Coordinates of C-alpha atoms in Angstrom, one line a residue:
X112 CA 61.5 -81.2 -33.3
X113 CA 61.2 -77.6 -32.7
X114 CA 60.4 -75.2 -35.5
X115 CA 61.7 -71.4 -35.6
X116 CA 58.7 -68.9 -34.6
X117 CA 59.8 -66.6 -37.3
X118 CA 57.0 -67.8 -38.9
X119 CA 52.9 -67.6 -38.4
X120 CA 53.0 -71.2 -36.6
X121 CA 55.0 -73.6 -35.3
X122 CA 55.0 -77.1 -34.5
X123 CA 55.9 -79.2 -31.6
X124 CA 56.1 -82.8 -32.1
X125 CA 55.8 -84.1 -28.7
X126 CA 56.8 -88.0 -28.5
X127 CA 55.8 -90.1 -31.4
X128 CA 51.8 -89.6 -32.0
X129 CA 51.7 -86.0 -31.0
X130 CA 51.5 -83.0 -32.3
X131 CA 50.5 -79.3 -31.5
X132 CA 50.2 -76.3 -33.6
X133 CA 51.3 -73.1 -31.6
X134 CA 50.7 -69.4 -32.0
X135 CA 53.7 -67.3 -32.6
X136 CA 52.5 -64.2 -34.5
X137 CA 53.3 -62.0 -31.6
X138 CA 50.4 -59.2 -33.1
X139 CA 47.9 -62.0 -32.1
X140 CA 49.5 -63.5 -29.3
X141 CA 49.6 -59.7 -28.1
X142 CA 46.0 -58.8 -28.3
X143 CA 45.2 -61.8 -25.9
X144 CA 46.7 -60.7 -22.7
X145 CA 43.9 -59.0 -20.8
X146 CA 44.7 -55.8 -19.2
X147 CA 48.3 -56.4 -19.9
X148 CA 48.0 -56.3 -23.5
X149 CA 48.7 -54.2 -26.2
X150 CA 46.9 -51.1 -27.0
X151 CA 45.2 -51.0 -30.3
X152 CA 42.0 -49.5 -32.1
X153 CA 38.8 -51.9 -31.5
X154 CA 37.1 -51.6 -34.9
X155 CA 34.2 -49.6 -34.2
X156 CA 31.4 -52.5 -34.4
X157 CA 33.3 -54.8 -31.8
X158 CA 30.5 -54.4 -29.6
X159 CA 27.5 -54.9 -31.9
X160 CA 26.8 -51.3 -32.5
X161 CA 27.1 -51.4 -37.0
X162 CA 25.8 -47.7 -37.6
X163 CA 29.2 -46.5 -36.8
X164 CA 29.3 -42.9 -38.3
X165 CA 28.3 -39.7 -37.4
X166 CA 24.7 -38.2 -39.1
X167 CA 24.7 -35.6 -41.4
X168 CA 23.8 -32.7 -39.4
X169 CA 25.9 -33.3 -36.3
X170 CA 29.4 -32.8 -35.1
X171 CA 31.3 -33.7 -31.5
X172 CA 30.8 -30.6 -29.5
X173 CA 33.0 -32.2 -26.4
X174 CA 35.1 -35.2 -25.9
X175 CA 35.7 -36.7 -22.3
X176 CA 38.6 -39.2 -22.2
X177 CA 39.0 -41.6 -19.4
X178 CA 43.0 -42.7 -20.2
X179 CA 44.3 -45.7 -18.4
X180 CA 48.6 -45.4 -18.2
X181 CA 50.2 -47.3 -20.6
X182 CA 52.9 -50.3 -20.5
X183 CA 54.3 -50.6 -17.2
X184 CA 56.5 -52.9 -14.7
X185 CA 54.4 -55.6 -13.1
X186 CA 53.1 -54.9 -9.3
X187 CA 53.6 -57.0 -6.2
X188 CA 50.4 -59.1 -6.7
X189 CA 50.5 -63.0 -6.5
X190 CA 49.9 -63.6 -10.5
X191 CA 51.2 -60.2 -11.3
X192 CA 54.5 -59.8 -10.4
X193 CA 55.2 -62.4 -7.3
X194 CA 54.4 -65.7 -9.2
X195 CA 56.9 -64.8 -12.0
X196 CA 59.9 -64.0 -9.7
X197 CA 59.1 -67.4 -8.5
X198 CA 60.0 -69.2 -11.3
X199 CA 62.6 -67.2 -12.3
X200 CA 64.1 -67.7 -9.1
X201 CA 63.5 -71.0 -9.5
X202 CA 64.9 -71.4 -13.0
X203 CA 68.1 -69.4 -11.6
X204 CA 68.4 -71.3 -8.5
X205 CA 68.6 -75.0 -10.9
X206 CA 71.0 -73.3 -13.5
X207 CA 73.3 -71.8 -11.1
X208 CA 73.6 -75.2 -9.0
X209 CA 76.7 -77.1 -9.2
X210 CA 75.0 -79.9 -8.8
X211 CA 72.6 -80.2 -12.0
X212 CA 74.3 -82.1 -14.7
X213 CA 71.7 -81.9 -17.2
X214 CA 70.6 -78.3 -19.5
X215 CA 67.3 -77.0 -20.5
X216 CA 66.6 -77.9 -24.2
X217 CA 65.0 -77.2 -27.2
X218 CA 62.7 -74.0 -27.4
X219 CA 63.7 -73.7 -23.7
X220 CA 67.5 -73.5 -24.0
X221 CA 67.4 -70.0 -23.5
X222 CA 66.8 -70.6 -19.7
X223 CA 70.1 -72.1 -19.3
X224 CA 71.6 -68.3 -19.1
X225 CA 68.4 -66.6 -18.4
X226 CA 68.2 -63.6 -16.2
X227 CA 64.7 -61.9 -15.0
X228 CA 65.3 -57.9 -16.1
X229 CA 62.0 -56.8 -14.3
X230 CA 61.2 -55.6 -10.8
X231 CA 58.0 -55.3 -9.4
X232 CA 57.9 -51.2 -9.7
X233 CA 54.8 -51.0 -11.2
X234 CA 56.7 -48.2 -13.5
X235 CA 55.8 -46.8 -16.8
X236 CA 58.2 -48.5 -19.4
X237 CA 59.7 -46.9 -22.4
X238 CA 57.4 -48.4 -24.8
X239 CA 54.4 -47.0 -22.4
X240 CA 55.5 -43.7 -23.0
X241 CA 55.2 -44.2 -26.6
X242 CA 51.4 -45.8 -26.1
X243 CA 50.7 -42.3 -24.5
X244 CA 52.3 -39.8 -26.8
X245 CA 50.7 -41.7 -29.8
X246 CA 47.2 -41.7 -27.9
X247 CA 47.5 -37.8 -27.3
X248 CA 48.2 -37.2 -31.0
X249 CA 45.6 -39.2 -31.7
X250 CA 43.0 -37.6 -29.4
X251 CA 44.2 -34.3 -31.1
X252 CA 43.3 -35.9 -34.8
X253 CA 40.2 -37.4 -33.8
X254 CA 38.5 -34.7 -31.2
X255 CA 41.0 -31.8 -31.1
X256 CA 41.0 -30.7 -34.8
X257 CA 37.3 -30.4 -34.7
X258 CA 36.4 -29.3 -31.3
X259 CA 38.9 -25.8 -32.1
X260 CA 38.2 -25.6 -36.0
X261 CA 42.2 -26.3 -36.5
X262 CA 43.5 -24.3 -39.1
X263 CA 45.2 -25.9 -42.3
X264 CA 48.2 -28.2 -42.0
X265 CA 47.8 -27.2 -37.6
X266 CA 49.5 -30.6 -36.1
X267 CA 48.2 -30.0 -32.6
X268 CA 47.0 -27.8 -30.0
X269 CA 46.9 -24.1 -30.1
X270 CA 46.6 -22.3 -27.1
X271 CA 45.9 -18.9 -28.8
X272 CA 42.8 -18.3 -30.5
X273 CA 42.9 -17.0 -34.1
X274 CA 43.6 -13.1 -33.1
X275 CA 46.2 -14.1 -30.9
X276 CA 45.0 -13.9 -27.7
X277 CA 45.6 -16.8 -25.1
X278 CA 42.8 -19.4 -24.2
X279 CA 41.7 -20.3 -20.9
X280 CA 44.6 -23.4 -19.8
X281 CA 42.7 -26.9 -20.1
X282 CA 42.6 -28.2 -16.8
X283 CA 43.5 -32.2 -16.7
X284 CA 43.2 -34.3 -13.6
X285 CA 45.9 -37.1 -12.6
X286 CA 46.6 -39.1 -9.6
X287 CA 50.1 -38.9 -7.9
X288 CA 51.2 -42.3 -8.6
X289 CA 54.3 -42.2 -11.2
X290 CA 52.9 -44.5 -13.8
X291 CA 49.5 -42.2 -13.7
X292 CA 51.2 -38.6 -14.2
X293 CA 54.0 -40.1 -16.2
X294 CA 51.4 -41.0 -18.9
X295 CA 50.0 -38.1 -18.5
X296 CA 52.9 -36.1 -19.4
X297 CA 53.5 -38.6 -22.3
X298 CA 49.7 -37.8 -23.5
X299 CA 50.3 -34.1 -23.1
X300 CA 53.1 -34.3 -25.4
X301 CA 51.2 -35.8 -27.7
X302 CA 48.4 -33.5 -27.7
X303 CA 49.7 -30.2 -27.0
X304 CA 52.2 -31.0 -29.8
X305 CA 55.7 -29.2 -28.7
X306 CA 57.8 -31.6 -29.7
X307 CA 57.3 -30.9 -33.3
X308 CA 56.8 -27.0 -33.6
X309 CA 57.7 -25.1 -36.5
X310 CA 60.9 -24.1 -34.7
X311 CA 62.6 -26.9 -32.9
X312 CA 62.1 -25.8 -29.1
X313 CA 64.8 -27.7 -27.2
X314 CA 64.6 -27.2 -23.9
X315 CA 60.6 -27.5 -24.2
X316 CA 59.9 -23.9 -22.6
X317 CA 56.9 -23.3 -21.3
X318 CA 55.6 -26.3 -22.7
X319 CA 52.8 -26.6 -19.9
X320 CA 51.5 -23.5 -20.4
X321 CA 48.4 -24.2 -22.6
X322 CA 46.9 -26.8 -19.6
X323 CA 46.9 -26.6 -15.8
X324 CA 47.1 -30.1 -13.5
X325 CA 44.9 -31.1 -10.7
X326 CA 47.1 -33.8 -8.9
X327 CA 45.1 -35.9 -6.9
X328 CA 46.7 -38.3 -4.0
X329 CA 46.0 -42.0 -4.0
X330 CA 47.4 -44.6 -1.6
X331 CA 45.5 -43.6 1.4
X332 CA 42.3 -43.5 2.5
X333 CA 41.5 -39.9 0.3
X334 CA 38.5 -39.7 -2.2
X335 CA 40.2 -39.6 -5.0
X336 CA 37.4 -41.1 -8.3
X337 CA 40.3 -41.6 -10.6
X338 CA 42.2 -44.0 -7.4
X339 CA 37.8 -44.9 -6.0
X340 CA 39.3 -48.3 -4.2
X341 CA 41.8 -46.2 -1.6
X342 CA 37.9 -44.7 -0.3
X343 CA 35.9 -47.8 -0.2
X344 CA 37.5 -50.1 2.5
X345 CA 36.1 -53.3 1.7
X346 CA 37.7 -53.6 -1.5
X347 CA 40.9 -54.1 0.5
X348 CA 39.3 -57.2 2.3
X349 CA 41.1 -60.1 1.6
X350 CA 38.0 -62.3 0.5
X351 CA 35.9 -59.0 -1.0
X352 CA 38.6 -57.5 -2.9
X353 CA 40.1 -60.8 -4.4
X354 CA 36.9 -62.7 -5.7
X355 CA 38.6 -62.9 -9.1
X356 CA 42.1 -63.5 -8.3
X357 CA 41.0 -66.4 -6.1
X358 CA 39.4 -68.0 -9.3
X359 CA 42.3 -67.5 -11.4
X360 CA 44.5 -70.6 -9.7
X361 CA 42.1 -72.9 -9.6
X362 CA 41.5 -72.6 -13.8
X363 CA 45.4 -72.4 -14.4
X364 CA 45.2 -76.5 -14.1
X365 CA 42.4 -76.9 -16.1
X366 CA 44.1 -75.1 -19.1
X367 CA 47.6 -76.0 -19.0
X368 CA 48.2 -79.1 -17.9
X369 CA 48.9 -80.7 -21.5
X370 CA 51.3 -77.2 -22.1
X371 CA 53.3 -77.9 -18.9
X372 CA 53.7 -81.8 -19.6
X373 CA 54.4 -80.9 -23.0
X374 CA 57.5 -78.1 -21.9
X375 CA 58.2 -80.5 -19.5
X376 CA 60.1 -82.3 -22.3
X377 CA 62.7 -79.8 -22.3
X378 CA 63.7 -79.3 -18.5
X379 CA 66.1 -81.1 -17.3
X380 CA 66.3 -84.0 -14.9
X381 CA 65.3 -82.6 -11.7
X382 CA 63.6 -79.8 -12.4
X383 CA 59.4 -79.8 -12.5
X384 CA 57.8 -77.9 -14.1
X385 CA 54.0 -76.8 -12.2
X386 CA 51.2 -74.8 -13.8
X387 CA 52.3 -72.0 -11.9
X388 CA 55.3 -72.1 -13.7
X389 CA 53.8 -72.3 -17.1
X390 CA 51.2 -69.4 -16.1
X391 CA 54.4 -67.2 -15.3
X392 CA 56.1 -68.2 -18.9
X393 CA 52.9 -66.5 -20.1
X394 CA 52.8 -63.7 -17.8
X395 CA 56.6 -62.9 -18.3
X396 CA 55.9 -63.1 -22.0
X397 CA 53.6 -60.2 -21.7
X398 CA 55.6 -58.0 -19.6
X399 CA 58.7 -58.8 -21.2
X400 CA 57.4 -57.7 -24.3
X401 CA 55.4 -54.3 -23.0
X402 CA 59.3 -53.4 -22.0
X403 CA 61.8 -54.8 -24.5
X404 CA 59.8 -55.3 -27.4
X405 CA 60.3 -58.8 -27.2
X406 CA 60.5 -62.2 -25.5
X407 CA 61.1 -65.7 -25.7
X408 CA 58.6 -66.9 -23.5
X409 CA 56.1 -65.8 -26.0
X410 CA 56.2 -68.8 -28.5
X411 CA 55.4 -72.2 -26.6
X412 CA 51.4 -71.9 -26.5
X413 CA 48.9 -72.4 -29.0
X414 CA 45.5 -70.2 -29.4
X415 CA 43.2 -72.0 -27.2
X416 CA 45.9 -71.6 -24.7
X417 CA 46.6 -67.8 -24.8
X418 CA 42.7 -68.0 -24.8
X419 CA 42.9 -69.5 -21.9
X420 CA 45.7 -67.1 -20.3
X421 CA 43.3 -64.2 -21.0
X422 CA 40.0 -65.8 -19.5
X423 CA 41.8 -65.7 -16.1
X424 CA 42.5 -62.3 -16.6
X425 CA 39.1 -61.6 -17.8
X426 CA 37.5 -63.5 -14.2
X427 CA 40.5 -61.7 -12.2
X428 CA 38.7 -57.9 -13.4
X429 CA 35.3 -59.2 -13.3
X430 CA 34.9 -60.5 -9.9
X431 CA 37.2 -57.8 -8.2
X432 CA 35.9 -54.6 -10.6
X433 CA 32.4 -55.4 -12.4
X434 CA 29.5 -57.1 -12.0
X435 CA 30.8 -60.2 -10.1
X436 CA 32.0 -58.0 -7.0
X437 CA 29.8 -56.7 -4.6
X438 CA 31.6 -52.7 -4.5
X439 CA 32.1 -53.3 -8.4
X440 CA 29.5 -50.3 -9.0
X441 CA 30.6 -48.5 -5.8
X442 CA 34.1 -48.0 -7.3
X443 CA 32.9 -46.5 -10.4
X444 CA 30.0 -44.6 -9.5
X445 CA 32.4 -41.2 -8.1
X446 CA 33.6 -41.1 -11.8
X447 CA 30.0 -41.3 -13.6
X448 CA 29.2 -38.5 -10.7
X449 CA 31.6 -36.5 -12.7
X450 CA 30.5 -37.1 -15.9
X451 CA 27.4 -35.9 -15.3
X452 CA 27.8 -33.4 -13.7
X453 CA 30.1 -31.9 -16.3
X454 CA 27.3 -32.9 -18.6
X455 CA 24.6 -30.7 -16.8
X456 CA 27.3 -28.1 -16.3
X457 CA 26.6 -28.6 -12.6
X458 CA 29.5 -28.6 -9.8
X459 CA 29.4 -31.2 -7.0
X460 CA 29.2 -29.5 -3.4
X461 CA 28.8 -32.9 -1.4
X462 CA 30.3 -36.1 -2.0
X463 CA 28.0 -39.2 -1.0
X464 CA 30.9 -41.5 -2.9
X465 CA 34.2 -41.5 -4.2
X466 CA 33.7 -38.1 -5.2
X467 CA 36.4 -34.9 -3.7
X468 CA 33.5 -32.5 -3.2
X469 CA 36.9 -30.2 -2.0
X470 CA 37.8 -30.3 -5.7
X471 CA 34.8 -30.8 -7.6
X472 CA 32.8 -27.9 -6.1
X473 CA 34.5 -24.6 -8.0
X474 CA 36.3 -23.2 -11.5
X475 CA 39.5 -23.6 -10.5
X476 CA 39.6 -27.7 -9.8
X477 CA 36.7 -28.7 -11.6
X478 CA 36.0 -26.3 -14.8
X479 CA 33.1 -27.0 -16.5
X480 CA 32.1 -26.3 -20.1
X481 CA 35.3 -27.3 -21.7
X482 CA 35.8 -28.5 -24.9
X483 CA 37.9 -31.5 -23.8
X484 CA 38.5 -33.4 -20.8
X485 CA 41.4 -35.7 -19.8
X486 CA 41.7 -38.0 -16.6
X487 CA 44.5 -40.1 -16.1
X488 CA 43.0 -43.5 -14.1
X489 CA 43.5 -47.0 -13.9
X490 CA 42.2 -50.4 -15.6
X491 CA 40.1 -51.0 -12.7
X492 CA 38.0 -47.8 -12.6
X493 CA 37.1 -47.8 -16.4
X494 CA 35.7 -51.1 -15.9
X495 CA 34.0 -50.2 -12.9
X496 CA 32.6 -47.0 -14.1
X497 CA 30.9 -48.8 -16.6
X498 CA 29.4 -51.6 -14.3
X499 CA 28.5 -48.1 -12.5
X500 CA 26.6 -47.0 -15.8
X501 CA 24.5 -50.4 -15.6
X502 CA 25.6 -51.5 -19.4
X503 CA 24.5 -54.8 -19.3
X504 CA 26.2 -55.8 -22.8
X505 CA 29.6 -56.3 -20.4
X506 CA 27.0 -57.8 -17.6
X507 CA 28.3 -61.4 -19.2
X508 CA 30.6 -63.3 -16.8
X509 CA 33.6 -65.3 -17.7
X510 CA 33.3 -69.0 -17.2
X511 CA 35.4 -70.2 -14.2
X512 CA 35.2 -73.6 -15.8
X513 CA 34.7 -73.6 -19.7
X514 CA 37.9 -74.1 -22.0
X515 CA 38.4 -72.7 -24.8
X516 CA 36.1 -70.2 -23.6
X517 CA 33.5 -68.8 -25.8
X518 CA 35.6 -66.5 -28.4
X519 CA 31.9 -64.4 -28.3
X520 CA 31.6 -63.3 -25.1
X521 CA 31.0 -59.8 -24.6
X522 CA 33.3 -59.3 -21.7
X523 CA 37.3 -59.2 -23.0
X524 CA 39.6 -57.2 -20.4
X525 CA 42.0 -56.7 -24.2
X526 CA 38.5 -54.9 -25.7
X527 CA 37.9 -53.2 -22.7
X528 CA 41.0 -51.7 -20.6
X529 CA 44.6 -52.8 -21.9
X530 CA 47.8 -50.9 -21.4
X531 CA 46.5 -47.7 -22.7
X532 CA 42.9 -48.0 -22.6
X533 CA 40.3 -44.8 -23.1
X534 CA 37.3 -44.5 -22.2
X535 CA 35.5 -41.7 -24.0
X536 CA 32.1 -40.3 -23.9
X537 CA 31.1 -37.6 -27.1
X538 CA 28.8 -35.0 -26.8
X539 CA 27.6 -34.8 -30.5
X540 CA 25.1 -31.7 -31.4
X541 CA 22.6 -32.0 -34.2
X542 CA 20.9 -30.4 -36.4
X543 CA 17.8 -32.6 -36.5
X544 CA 16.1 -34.4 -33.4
X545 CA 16.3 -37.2 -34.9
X546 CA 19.4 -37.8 -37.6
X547 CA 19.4 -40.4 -40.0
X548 CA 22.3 -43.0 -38.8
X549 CA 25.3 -43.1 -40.8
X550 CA 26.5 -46.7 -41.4
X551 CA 30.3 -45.8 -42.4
X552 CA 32.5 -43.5 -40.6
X553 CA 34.1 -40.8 -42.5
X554 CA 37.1 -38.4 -41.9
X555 CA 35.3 -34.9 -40.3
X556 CA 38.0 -32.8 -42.4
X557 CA 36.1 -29.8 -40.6
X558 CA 33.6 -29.0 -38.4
X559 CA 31.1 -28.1 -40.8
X560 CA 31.8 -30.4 -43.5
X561 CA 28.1 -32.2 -43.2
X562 CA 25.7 -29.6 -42.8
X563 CA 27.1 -29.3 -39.1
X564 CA 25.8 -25.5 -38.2
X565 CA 26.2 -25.1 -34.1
X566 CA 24.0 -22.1 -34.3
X567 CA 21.3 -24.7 -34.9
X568 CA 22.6 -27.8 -33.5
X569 CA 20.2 -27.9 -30.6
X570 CA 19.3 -31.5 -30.0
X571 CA 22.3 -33.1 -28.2
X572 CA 23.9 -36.8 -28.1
X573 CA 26.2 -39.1 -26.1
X574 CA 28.1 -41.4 -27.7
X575 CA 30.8 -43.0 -25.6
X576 CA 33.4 -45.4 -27.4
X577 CA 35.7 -47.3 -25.9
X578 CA 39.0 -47.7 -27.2
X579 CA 38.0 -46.7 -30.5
X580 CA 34.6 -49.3 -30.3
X581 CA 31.4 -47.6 -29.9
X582 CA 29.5 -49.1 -27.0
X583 CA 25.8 -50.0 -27.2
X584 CA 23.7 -47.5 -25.2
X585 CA 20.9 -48.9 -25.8
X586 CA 21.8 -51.8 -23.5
X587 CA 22.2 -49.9 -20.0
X588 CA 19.5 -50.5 -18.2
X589 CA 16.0 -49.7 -17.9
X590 CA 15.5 -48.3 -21.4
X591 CA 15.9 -45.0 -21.2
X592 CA 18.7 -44.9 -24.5
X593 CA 16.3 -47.6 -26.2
X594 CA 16.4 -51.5 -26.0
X595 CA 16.4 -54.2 -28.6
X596 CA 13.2 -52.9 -29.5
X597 CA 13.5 -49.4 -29.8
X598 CA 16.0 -46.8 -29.7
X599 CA 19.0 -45.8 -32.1
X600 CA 20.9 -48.2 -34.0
X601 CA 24.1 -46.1 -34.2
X602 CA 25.1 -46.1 -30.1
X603 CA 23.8 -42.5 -29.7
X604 CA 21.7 -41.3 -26.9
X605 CA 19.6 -38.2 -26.6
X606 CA 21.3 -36.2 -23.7
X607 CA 18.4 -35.9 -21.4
X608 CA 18.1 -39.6 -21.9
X609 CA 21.2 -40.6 -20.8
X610 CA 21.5 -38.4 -18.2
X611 CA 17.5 -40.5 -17.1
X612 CA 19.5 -43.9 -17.8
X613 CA 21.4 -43.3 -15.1
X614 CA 18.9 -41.8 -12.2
X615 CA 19.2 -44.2 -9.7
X616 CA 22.6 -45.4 -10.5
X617 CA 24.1 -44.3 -6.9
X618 CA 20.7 -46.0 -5.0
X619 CA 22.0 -49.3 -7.6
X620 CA 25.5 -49.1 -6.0
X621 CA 24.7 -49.2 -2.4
X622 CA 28.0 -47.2 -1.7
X623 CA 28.5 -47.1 1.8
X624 CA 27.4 -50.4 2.8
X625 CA 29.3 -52.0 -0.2
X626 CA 32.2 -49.9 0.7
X627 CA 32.0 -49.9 4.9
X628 CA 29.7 -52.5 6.2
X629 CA 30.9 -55.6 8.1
X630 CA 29.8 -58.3 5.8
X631 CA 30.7 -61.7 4.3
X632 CA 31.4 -63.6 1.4
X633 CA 30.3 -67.0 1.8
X634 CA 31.1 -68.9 -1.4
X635 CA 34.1 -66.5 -2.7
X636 CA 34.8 -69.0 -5.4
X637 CA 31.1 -69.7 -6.7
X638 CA 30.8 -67.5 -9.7
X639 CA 28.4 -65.5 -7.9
X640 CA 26.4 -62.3 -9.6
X641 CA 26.3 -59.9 -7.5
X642 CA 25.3 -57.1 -10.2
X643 CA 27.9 -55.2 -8.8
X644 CA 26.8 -54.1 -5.1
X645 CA 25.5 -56.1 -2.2
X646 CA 21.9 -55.2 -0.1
X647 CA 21.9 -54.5 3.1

């Protein structure tokens, strides 16, 4: 018996002793998909940090925002994109045969006239779009209304100051793949706000005006922070660069065996079902539903097996971007370069890394002492940035064997870089050198609401949230921002602190022998830690 999914669970009875309770509210289902899923808020304590407001005293002085591109088409890659054509191929190969007599049944009737809508484009998708222009208006509620003292009812970005003259343009940075400026242009909307101006602007004039774009190449062999893999060559070595990916089909089997025998039910005579198969139900389900809205692959797993579908994701980004791949730090370490130097107000005259020394060494490319900054980037490069940054909270590596896997491990690719993912680090002045931490959050109506004077506000923070959840400083290495203990409970770290924490995080990365040197893997498949470079 098969049971609609129009409501929170359903039930197949498989034979006469079995049963299994499946997942179909699609809001939970939806927040299990790794970097494929859907963006939404973390609550701010998702990564152990309670203390979650800002002290009395202090106010965000500048917001950097590392923005992954939203929804998109899936890419050429084996479990990505490749693996799904497969079966539908597969599926359309069977149903299209004059010679099968028999139908698909039950909750998988629907692939008896199936068609695949997808190619492997990689594009943004409609729905991505909308990801992006909600995250710009949000970055404009939550950093943009504070950082230029918005004026009552303002809904976004001004690019005149109060007496009418023009600001300096904002300078953003993108690459020149579509999906990356495409979500840019998507956030700017957002942001910049002309879409809903008090007269209706139809043609969207000058609508660019208020920022200027640095467009940065990837796809070659350019250094290029927000694109870091296209510089370091061994990340496109078969064995080096695919550490996760190789573990991925070796714990489909160990997940969905009982899921495939139990959809096996439903085929028809003739048609086998595999693990593959099943893994690309679930991987359709994802992508189907980041570009219709909806999908009927979504509704034939239960918990523990979406749980499943996300810890191969979760192993995939690990071993190829974080701590479990030996240029894991190399391809972050360009972009926490950056970051510091726009902390120090410093440019970069010589790249050692990643880093366009080209671009990063004048006004015009590489302004510093903006209020805001926006880089347009990838999954991969958030999750290598911080691996670059030494934050050993994420330092926790997916089991390649344990299912259900621990629902309390700290590394979740769906808390850490889905469609739409930002990584952003606050500077916050204070009042006080050392503020009393504010356990709540509260709505900073203006700038000065809580005792916030910047004439006095000499003692500066980091804070760096991602997506929404405040990230524990006080884990990165060598104790600079605290430990368990010491330090602040609230996730802030004293500038000159952070800016120590991360001293030798270059010498940690090892970049040009992780990126150029001719060495091997010998056990690609061994769960190895590798704390994110290799020693020469």
């Amino acid at each position: 018996m098969y049971l609609s999914h129009g409501i929170l669970s359903a039930i197949y009875f498989v034979g006469a002793d079995a049963a299994v309770n499946l997942l179909t509210d699609i809001t939970k289902i939806s927040r299990m998909w790794g970097q494929i899923s859907v963006y939404a808020n973390n609550e701010e304590n998702v990564f152990g940090v309670d203390y979650v407001g800002l002290p009395a005293g202090c106010q965000i002085e500048s917001a950097h925002t590392l923005q992954r591109h939203a929804q998109r088409f899936p890419i050429g890659y084996e479990e990505d994109g490749i693996n799904n054509e497969r079966f539908a191929g597969k599926v359309s190969n069977f149903t299209k045969s004059s010679n099968s007599t028999s139908e698909f049944t039950g909750p998988l009737e629907f692939l008896n006239s199936y068609t695949y809508t997808m190619e492997t484009t990689g594009l943004l998708t409609g729905l991505g779009a909308a990801t992006e222009f909600s995250s710009g208006v949000q970055f404009w509620n939550q950093y943009g209304r504070t950082l230029f003292n918005a004026s009552v009812g303002q809904k976004s970005y001004n690019a005149s100051f109060e007496n009418g003259t023009l600001r300096e343009p904002i300078v953003m940075r993108t690459t020149d793949q579509a999906r990356i400026q495409n979500s840019e242009i998507n956030w700017a909307l957002g942001f910049f706000g002309p879409t809903y101006q008090t007269v209706a602007n139809q043609e969207l004039t000058n609508w660019t005006s208020p920022f200027e774009l640095v467009i940065i190449p990837e796809g070659g062999t350019e250094n290029n922070t927000l694109a870091a893999y296209d510089s370091c060559f061994n990340d496109f070595d078969p064995i080096i660069g695919q550490l996760g990916d190789l573990d991925v089909f070796t714990y489909i089997p160990k997940y969905l065996g009982p899921a495939t025998k139990r959809l096996q039910e439903y085929a028809p005579q003739g048609f086998t079902l595999t693990t593959n198969d099943t893994y690309a139900m679930q991987v359709i389900c994802a992508y189907e539903y980041n570009f219709l809205g909806s999908s009927d692959f979504c509704y034939h797993f239960t918990a523990d097996e979406w749980a499943g579908f996300e810890n191969t994701l979760d192993m995939a980004y690990y071993y190829d971007y974080a701590f479990g791949n030996p240029t894991g730090r190399a391809q972050g370490i360009g972009y926490v370069q950056e970051l510091l130097a726009r902390l120090q107000n410093e440019y970069i005259t010589v790249s050692n890394s990643s880093v366009n020394s080209t671009l990063d060494d004048n006004t015009t490319t590489f302004p510093l002492a903006q209020k805001f900054y926006a880089d347009f980037s990838h999954d991969d490069i958030i999750v290598s940035a911080l691996t670059a940054m030494s934050l050993d909270y994420l330092k926790d590596p997916p089991s390649l064997t344990q299912f259900p896997p621990n629902p309390n491990r700290h590394f979740i690719l769906s808390q850490i870089t889905p469609f739409g993912a930002r990584l952003i680090t606050e500077v916050i002045g204070c009042t006080s050198e050392d503020p009393a931490p504010m356990k709540k959050s509260r709505t900073q109506y203006t700038p000065s609401q809580y005792g916030y004077d910047p004439a006095n506000a000499t003692t500066k923070f980091v804070r760096i949230r991602l997506n929404n959840g405040i990230l524990p400083l006080d884990t990165i290495r060598g104790g600079a921002c605290g430990n368990s203990t010491g330090g602040r409970v609230d996730g802030m770290c004293e500038m000159s602190a952070f800016i120590e924490s991360q001293a030798n995080s270059y010498q940690l990365s090892n970049y040009d022998y992780a990126c150029f040197a001719n060495y091997t893997v010998a056990d690609p498949t061994s769960g190895q830690d590798y704390d994110g470079a290799i020693r020469d």
